[in-house]
PDB file of C-alpha atoms and ligand atoms in Angstrom:
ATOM      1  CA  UNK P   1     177.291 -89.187  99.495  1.00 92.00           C
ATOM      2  CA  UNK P   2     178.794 -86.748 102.155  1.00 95.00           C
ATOM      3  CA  UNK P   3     177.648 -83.564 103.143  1.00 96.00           C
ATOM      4  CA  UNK P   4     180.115 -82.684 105.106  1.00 98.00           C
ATOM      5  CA  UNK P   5     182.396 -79.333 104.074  1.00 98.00           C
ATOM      6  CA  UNK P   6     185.551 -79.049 101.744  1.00 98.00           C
ATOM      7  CA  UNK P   7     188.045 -77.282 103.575  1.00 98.00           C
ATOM      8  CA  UNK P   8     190.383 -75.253 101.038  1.00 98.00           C
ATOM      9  CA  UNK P   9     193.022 -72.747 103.107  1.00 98.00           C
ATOM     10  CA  UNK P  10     196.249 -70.253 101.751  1.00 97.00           C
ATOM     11  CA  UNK P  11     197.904 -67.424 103.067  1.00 96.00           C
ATOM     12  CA  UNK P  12     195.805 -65.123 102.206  1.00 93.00           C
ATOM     13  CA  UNK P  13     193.519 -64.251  99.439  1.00 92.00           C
ATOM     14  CA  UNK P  14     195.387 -66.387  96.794  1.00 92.00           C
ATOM     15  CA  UNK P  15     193.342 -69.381  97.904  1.00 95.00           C
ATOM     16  CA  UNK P  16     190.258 -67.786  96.233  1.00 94.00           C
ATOM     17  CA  UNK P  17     191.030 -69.079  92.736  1.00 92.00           C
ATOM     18  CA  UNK P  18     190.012 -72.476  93.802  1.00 97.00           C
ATOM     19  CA  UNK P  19     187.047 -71.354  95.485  1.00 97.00           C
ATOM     20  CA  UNK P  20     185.900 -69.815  92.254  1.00 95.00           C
ATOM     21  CA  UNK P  21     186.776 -72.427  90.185  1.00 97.00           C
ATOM     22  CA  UNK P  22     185.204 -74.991  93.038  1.00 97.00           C
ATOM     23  CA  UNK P  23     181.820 -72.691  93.099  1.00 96.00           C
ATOM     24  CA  UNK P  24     181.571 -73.136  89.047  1.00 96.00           C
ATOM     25  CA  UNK P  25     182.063 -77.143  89.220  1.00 98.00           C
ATOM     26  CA  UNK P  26     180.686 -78.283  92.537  1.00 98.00           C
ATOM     27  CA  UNK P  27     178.033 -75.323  93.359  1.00 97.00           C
ATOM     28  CA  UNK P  28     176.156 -77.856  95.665  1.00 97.00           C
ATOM     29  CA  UNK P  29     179.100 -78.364  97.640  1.00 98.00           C
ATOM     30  CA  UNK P  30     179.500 -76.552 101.235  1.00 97.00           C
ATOM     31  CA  UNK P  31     182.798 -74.994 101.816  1.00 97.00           C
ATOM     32  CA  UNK P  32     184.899 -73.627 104.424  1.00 98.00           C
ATOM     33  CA  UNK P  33     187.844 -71.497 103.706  1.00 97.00           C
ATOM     34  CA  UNK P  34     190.723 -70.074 105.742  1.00 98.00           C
ATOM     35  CA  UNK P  35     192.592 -67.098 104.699  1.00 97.00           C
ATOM     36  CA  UNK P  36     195.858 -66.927 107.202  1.00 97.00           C
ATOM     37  CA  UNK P  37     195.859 -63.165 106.731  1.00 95.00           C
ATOM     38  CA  UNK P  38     197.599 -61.995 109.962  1.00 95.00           C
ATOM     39  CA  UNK P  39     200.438 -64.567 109.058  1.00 95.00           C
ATOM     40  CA  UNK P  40     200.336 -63.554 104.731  1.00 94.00           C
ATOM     41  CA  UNK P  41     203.263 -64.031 103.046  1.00 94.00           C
ATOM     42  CA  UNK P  42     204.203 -67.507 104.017  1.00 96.00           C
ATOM     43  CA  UNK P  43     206.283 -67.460 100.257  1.00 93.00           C
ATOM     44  CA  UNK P  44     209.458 -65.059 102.162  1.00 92.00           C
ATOM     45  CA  UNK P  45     209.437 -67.726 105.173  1.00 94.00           C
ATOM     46  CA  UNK P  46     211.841 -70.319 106.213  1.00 95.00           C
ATOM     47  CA  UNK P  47     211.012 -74.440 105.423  1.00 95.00           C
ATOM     48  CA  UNK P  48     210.300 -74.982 108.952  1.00 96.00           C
ATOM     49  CA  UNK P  49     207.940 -72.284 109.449  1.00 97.00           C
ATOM     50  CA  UNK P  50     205.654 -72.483 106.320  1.00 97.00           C
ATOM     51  CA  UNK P  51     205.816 -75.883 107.520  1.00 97.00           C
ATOM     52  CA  UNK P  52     204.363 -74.970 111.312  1.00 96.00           C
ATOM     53  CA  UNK P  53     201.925 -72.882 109.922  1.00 97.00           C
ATOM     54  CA  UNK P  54     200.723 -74.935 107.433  1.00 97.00           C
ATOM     55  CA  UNK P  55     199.939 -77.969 110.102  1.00 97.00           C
ATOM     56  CA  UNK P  56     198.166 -75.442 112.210  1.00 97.00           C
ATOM     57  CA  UNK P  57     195.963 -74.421 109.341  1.00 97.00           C
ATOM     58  CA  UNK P  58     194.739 -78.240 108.812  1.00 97.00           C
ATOM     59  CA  UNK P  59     194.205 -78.943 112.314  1.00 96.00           C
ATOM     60  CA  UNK P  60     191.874 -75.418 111.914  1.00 97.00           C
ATOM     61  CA  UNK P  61     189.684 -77.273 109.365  1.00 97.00           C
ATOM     62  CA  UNK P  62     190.102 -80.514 110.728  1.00 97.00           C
ATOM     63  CA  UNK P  63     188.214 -78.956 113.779  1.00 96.00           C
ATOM     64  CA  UNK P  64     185.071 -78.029 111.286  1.00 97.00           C
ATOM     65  CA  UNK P  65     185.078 -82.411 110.883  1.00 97.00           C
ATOM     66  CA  UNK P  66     185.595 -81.381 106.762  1.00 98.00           C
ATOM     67  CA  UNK P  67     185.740 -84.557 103.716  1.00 98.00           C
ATOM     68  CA  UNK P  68     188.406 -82.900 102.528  1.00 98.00           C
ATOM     69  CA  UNK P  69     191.278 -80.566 102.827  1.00 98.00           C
ATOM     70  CA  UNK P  70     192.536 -78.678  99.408  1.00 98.00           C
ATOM     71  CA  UNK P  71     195.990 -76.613 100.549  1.00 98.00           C
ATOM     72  CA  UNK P  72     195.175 -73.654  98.034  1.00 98.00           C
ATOM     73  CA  UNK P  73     198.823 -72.300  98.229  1.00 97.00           C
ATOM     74  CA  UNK P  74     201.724 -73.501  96.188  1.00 98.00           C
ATOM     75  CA  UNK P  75     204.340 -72.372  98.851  1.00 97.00           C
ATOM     76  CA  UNK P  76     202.443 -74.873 101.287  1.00 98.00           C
ATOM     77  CA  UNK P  77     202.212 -77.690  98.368  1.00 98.00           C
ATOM     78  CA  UNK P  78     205.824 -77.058  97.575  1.00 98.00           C
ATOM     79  CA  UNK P  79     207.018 -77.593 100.881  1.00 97.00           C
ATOM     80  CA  UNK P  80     204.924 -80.778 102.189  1.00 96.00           C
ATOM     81  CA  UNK P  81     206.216 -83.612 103.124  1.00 96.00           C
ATOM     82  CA  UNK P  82     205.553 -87.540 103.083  1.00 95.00           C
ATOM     83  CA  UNK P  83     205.410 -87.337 106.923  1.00 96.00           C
ATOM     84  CA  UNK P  84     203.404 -84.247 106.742  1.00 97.00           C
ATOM     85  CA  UNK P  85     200.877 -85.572 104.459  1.00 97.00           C
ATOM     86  CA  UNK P  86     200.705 -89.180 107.078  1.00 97.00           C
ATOM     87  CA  UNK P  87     199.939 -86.943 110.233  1.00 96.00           C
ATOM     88  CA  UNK P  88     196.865 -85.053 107.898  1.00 97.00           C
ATOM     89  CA  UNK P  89     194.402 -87.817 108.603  1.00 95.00           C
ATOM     90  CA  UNK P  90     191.999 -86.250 106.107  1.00 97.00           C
ATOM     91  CA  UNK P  91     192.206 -86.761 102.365  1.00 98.00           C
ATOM     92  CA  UNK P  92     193.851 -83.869 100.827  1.00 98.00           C
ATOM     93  CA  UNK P  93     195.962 -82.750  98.197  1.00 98.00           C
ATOM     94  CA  UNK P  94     198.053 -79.598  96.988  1.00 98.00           C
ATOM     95  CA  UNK P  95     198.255 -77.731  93.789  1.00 98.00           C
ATOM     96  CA  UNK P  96     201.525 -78.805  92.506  1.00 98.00           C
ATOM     97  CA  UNK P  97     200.886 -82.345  91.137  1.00 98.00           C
ATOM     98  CA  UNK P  98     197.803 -81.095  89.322  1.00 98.00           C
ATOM     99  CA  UNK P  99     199.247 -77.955  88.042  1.00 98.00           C
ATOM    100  CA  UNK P 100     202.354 -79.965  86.727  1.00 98.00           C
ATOM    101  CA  UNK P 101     199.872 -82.756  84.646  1.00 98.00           C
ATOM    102  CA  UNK P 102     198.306 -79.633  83.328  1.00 98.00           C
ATOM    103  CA  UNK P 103     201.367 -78.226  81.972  1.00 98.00           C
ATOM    104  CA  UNK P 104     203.041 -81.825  80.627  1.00 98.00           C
ATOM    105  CA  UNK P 105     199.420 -81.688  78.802  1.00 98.00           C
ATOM    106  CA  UNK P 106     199.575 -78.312  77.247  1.00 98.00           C
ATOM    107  CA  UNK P 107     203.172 -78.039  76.446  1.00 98.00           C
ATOM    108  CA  UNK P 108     204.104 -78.519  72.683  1.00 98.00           C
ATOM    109  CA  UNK P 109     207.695 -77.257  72.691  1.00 98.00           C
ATOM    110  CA  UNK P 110     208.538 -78.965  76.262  1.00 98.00           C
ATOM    111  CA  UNK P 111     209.684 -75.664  77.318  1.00 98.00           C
ATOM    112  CA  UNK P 112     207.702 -74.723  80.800  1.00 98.00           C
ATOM    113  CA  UNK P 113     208.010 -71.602  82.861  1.00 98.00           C
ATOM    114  CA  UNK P 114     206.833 -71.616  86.125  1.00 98.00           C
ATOM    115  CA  UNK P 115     206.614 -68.361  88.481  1.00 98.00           C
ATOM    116  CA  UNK P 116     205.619 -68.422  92.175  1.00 97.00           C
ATOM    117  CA  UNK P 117     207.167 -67.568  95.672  1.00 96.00           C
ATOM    118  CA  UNK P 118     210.506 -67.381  96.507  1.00 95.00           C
ATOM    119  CA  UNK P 119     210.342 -70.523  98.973  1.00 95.00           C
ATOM    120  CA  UNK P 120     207.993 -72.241  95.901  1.00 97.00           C
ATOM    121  CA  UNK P 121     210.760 -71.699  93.340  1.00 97.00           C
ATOM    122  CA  UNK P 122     214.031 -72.935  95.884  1.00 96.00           C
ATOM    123  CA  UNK P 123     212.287 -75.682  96.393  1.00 96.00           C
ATOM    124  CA  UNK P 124     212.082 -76.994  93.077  1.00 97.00           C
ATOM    125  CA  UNK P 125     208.909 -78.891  93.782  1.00 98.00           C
ATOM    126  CA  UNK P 126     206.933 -78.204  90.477  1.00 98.00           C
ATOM    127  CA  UNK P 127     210.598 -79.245  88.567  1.00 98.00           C
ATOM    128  CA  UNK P 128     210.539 -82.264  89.903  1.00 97.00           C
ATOM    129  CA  UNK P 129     206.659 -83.834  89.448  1.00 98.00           C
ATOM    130  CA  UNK P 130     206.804 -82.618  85.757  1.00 98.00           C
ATOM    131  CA  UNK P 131     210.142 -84.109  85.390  1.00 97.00           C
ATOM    132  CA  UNK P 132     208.558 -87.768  87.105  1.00 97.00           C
ATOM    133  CA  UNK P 133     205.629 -87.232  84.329  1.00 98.00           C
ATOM    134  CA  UNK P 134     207.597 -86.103  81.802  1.00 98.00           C
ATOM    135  CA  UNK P 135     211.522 -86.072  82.000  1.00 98.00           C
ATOM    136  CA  UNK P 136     211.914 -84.269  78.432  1.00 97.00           C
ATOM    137  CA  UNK P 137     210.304 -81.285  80.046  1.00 98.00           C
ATOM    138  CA  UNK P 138     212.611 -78.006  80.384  1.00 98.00           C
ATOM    139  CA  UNK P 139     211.415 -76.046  83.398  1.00 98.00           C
ATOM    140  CA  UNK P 140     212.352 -72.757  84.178  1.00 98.00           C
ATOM    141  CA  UNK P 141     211.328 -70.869  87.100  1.00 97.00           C
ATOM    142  CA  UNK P 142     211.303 -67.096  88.288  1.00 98.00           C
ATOM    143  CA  UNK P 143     210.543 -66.166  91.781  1.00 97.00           C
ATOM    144  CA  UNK P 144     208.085 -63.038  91.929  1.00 97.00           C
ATOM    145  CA  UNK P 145     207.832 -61.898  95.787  1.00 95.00           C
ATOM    146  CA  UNK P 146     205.699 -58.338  94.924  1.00 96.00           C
ATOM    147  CA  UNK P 147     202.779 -60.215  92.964  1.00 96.00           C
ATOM    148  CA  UNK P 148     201.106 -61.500  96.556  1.00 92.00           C
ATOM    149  CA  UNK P 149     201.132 -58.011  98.666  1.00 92.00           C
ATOM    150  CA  UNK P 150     200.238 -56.656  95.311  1.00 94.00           C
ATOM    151  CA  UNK P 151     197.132 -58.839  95.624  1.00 91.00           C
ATOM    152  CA  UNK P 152     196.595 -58.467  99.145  1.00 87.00           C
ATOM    153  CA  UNK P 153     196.303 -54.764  98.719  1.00 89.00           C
ATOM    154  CA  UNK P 154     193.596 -54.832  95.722  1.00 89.00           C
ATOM    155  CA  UNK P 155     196.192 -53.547  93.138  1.00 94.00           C
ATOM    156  CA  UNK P 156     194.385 -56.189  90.866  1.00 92.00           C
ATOM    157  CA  UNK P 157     192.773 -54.479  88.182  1.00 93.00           C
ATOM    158  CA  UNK P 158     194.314 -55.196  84.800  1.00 93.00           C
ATOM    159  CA  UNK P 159     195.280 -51.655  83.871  1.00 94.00           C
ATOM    160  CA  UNK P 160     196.788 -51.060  86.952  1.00 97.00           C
ATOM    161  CA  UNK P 161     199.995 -49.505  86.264  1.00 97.00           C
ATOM    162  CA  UNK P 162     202.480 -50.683  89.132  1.00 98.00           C
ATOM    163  CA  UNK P 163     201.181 -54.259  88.832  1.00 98.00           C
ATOM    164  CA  UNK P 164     201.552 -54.272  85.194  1.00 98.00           C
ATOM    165  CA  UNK P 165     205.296 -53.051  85.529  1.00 98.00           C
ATOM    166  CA  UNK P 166     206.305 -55.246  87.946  1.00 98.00           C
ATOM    167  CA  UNK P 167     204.758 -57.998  85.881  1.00 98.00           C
ATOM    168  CA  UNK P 168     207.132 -57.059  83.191  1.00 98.00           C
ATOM    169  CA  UNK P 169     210.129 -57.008  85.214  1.00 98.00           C
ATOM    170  CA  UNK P 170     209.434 -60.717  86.774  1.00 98.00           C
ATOM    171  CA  UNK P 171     207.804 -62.144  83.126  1.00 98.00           C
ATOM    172  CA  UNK P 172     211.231 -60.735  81.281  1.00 98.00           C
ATOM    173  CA  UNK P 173     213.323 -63.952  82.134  1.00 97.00           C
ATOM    174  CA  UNK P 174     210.391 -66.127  81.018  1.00 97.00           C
ATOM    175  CA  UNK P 175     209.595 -64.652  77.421  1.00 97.00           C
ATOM    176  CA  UNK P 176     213.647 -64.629  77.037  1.00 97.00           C
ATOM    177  CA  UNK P 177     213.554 -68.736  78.331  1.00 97.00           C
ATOM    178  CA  UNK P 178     210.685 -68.844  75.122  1.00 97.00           C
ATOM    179  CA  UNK P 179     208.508 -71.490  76.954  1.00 98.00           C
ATOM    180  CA  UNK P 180     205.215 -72.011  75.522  1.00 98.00           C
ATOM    181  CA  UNK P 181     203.893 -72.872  78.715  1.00 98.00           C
ATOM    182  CA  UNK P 182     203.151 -70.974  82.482  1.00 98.00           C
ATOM    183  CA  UNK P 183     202.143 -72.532  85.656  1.00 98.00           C
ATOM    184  CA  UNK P 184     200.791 -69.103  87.737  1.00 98.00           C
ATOM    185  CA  UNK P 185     202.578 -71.763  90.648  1.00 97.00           C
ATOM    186  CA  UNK P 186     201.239 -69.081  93.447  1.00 96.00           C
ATOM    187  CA  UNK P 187     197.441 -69.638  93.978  1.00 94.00           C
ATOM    188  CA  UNK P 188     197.576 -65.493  94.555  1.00 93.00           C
ATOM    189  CA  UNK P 189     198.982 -65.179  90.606  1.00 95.00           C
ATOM    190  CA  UNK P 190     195.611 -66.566  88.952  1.00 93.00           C
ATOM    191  CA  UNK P 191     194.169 -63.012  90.215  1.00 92.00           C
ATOM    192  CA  UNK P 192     196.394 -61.147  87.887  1.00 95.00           C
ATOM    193  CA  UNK P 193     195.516 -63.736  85.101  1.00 96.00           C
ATOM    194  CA  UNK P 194     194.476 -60.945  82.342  1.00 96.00           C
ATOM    195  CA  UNK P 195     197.994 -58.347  83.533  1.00 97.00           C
ATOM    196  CA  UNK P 196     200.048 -61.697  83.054  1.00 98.00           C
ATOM    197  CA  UNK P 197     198.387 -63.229  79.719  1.00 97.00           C
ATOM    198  CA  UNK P 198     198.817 -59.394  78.184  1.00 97.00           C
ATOM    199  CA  UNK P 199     202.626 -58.865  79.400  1.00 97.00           C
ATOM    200  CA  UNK P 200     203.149 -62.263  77.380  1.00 97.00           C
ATOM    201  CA  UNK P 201     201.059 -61.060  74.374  1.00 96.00           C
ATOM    202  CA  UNK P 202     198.825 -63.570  74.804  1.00 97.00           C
ATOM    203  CA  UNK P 203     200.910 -66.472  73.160  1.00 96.00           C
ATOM    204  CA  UNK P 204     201.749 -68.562  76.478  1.00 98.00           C
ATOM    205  CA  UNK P 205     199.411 -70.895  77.738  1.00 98.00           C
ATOM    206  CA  UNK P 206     198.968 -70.437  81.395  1.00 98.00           C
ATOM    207  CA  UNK P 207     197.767 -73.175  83.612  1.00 98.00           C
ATOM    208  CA  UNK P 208     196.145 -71.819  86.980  1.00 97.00           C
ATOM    209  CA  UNK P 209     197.224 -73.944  89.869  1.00 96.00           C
ATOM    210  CA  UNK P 210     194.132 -72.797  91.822  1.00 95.00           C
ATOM    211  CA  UNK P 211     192.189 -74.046  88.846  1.00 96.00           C
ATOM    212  CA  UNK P 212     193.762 -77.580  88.579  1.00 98.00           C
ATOM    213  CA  UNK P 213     193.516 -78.527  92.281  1.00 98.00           C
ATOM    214  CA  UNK P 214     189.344 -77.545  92.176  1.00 98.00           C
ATOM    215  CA  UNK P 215     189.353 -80.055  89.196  1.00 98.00           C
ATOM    216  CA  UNK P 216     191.401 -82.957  90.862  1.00 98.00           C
ATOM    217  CA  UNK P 217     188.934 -82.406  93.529  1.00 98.00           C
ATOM    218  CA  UNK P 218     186.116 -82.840  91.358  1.00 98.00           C
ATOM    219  CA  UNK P 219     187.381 -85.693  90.196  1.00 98.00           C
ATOM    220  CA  UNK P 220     188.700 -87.261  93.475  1.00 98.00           C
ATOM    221  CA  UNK P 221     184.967 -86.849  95.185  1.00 98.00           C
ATOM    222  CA  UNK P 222     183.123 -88.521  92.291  1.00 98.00           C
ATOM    223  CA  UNK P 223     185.555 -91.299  92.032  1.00 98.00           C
ATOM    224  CA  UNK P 224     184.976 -91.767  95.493  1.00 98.00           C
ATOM    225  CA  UNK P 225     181.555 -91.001  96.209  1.00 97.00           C
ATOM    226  CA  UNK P 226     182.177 -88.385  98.188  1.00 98.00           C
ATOM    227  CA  UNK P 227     179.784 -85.571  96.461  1.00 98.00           C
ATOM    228  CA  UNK P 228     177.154 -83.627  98.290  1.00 97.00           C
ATOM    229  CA  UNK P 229     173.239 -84.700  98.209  1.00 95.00           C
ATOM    230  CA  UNK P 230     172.481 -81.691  96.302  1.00 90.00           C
ATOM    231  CA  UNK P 231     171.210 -79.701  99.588  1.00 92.00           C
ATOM    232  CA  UNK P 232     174.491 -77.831 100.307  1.00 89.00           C
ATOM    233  CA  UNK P 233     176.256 -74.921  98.503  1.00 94.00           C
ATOM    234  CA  UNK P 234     177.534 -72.448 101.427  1.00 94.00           C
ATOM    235  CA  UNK P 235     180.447 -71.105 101.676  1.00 95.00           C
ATOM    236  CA  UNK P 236     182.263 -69.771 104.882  1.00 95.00           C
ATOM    237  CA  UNK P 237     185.606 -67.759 105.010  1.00 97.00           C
ATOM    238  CA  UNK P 238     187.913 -67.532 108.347  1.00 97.00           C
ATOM    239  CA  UNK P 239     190.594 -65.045 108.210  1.00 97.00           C
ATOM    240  CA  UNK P 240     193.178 -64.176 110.779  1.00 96.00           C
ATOM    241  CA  UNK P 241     193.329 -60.624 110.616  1.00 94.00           C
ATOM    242  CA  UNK P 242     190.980 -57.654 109.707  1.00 91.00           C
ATOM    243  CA  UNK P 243     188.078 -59.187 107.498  1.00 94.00           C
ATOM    244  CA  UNK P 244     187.235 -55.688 105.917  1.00 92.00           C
ATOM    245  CA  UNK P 245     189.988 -56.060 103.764  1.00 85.00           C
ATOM    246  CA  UNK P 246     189.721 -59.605 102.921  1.00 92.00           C
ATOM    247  CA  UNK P 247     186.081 -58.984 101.733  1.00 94.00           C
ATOM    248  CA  UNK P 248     186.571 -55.890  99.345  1.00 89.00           C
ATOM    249  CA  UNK P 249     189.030 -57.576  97.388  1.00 87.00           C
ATOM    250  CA  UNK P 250     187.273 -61.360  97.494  1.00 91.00           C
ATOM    251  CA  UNK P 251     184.547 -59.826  96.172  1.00 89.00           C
ATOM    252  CA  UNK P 252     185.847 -58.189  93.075  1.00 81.00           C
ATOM    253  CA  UNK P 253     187.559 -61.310  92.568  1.00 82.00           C
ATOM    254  CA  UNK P 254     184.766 -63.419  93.201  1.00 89.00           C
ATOM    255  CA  UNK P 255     181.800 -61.539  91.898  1.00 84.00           C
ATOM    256  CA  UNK P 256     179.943 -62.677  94.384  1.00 87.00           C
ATOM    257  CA  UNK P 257     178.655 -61.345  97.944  1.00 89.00           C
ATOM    258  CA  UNK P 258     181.310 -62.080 100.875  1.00 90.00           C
ATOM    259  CA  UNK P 259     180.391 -59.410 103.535  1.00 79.00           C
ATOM    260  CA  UNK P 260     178.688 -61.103 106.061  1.00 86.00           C
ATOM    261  CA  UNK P 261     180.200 -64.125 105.986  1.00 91.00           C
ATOM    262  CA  UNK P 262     184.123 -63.497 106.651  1.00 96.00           C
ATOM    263  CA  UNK P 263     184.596 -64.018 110.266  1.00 96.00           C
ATOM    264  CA  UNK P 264     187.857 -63.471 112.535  1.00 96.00           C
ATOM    265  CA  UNK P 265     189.788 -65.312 114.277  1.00 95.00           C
ATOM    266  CA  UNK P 266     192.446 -65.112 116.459  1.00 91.00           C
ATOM    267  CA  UNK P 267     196.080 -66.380 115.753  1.00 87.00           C
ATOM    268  CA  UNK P 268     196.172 -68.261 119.693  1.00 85.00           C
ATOM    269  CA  UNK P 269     193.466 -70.305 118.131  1.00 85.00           C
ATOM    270  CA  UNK P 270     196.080 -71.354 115.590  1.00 86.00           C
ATOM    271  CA  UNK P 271     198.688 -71.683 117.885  1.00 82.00           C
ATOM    272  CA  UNK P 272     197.377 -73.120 120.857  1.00 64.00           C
ATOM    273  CA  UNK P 273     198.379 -76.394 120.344  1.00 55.00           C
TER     274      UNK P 273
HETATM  275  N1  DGL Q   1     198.952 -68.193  97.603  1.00 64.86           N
HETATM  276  C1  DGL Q   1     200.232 -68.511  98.177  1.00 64.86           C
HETATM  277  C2  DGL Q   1     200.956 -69.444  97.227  1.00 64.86           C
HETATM  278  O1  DGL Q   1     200.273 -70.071  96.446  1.00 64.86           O
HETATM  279  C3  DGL Q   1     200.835 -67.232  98.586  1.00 64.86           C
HETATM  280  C4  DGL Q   1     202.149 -67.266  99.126  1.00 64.86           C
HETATM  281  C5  DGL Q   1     202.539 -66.323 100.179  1.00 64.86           C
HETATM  282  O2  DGL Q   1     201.835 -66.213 101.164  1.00 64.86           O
HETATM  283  O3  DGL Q   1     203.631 -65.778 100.046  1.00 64.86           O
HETATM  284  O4  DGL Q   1     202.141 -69.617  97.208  1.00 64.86           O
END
């Protein structure tokens, strides 16, 4: 048993698909999330700096003494490093490796798309842990930079017409590559779940990275007795810009009550160290 928090962090808002899913299959657990929001995108950055910020986000959570640290943003996953992952000190894990078992599951034709940042996508990373689970697996990928502002602004609803379009510019390449099989490789793409799934006509199995990292973490903190007494079940969110925003568009996504509980903080905290 350990009550301590789970400490889940992105960019931004994307983040919030794991908190969802974490909320449906560990609702006793406490959690603390950081939204980098002054710093959102990290996807358009170089290596080195999604790299700084991402170390400066950790030592954030590692401050709040949490069990475990879940990096809810595929452009962070993709870009982590052995030595990265040494200097942690926490256990943790990012939302590639799960996302790409998901996909080696679901897949009948072998054929997988995957769509995420533009840093996500150079970097290959989801290529290459399908490929060392399954090396028959085709991947192909398609950068789509609008889908996170998109998100950060609220333009989230399903029949929202400039979403919708841009969806079906960035989804083209991937009906024409006939996969049978999506990773939404950007935790922020999981939010436009219902514009993506009817751009494809349904008939594409998507696998929410978001989703797959809550469930690994499921997993990981019953294997290792790590679960909550039962008495816990808050949830705290740290931003590091306006949280007005933030909380409109977290609630609509979460359908729950965030007001109130979104506090700021400043980007020297981040940095001063
Ligand atoms: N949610 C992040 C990801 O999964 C968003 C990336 C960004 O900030 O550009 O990649």
């Amino acid at each position: 048993m350990d009550n301590r928090a789970i400490g889940v962090f992105d960019s931004g808002l994307g983040g919030l698909t794991t908190v969802k899913e974490l909320r449906r299959l560990l609702p006793q657990e406490n959690l603390i999330y950081f939204g980098d929001t002054g710093r959102v995108p990290y996807g358009t950055r170089s290596r080195e700096t999604i790299r700084q910020y991402a170390m400066q986000d950790i030592a954030f959570l590692k401050r709040h003494d949490v069990k475990l640290i879940i990096i809810a943003c595929g452009t962070v996953s993709s870009q982590l490093t052995p030595e990265m992952s040494a200097k942690i000190g926490v256990p943790h894990s990012g939302v590639v490796l799960p996302a790409a078992q998901a996909a080696c599951a679901a897949t009948a034709t072998g054929r997988v798309g995957v769509i995420g940042t533009t840093a996500t996508v150079r970097s290959g990373a989801y290529g290459r842990a399908i490929r060392s689970i399954n090396p028959g697996v085709h991947v192909f990928g398609n950068a789509c930079p609008l889908f996170v502002p998109l998100v950060e602004n609220g333009f989230i609803q399903p029949d929202n017409e400039v979403t919708a379009k841009v969806a079906e510019l960035y989804l083209q390449p991937i009906q024409q590559a006939e996969v049978d099989t999506l990773i939404l490789g950007c935790t922020h793409y999981p939010i436009l779940y219902e514009t993506i799934n009817r751009v494809l006509g349904y008939r594409v199995t998507l696998v929410d990275a978001g989703k797959e990292v809550a469930r690994w973490a499921q997993q990981f903190l019953s294997a290792e007795d790590l679960l909550s007494d039962g008495s816990g079940g808050t949830i705290s969110f740290y931003v590091s810009d306006s949280p007005e925003l933030f909380a409109e568009t977290a609630e609509l996504f979460l359908g729950e009550r965030v007001s109130g509980k979104v506090h700021q903080i400043s980007l020297e905290l981040l940095t001063d160290r």
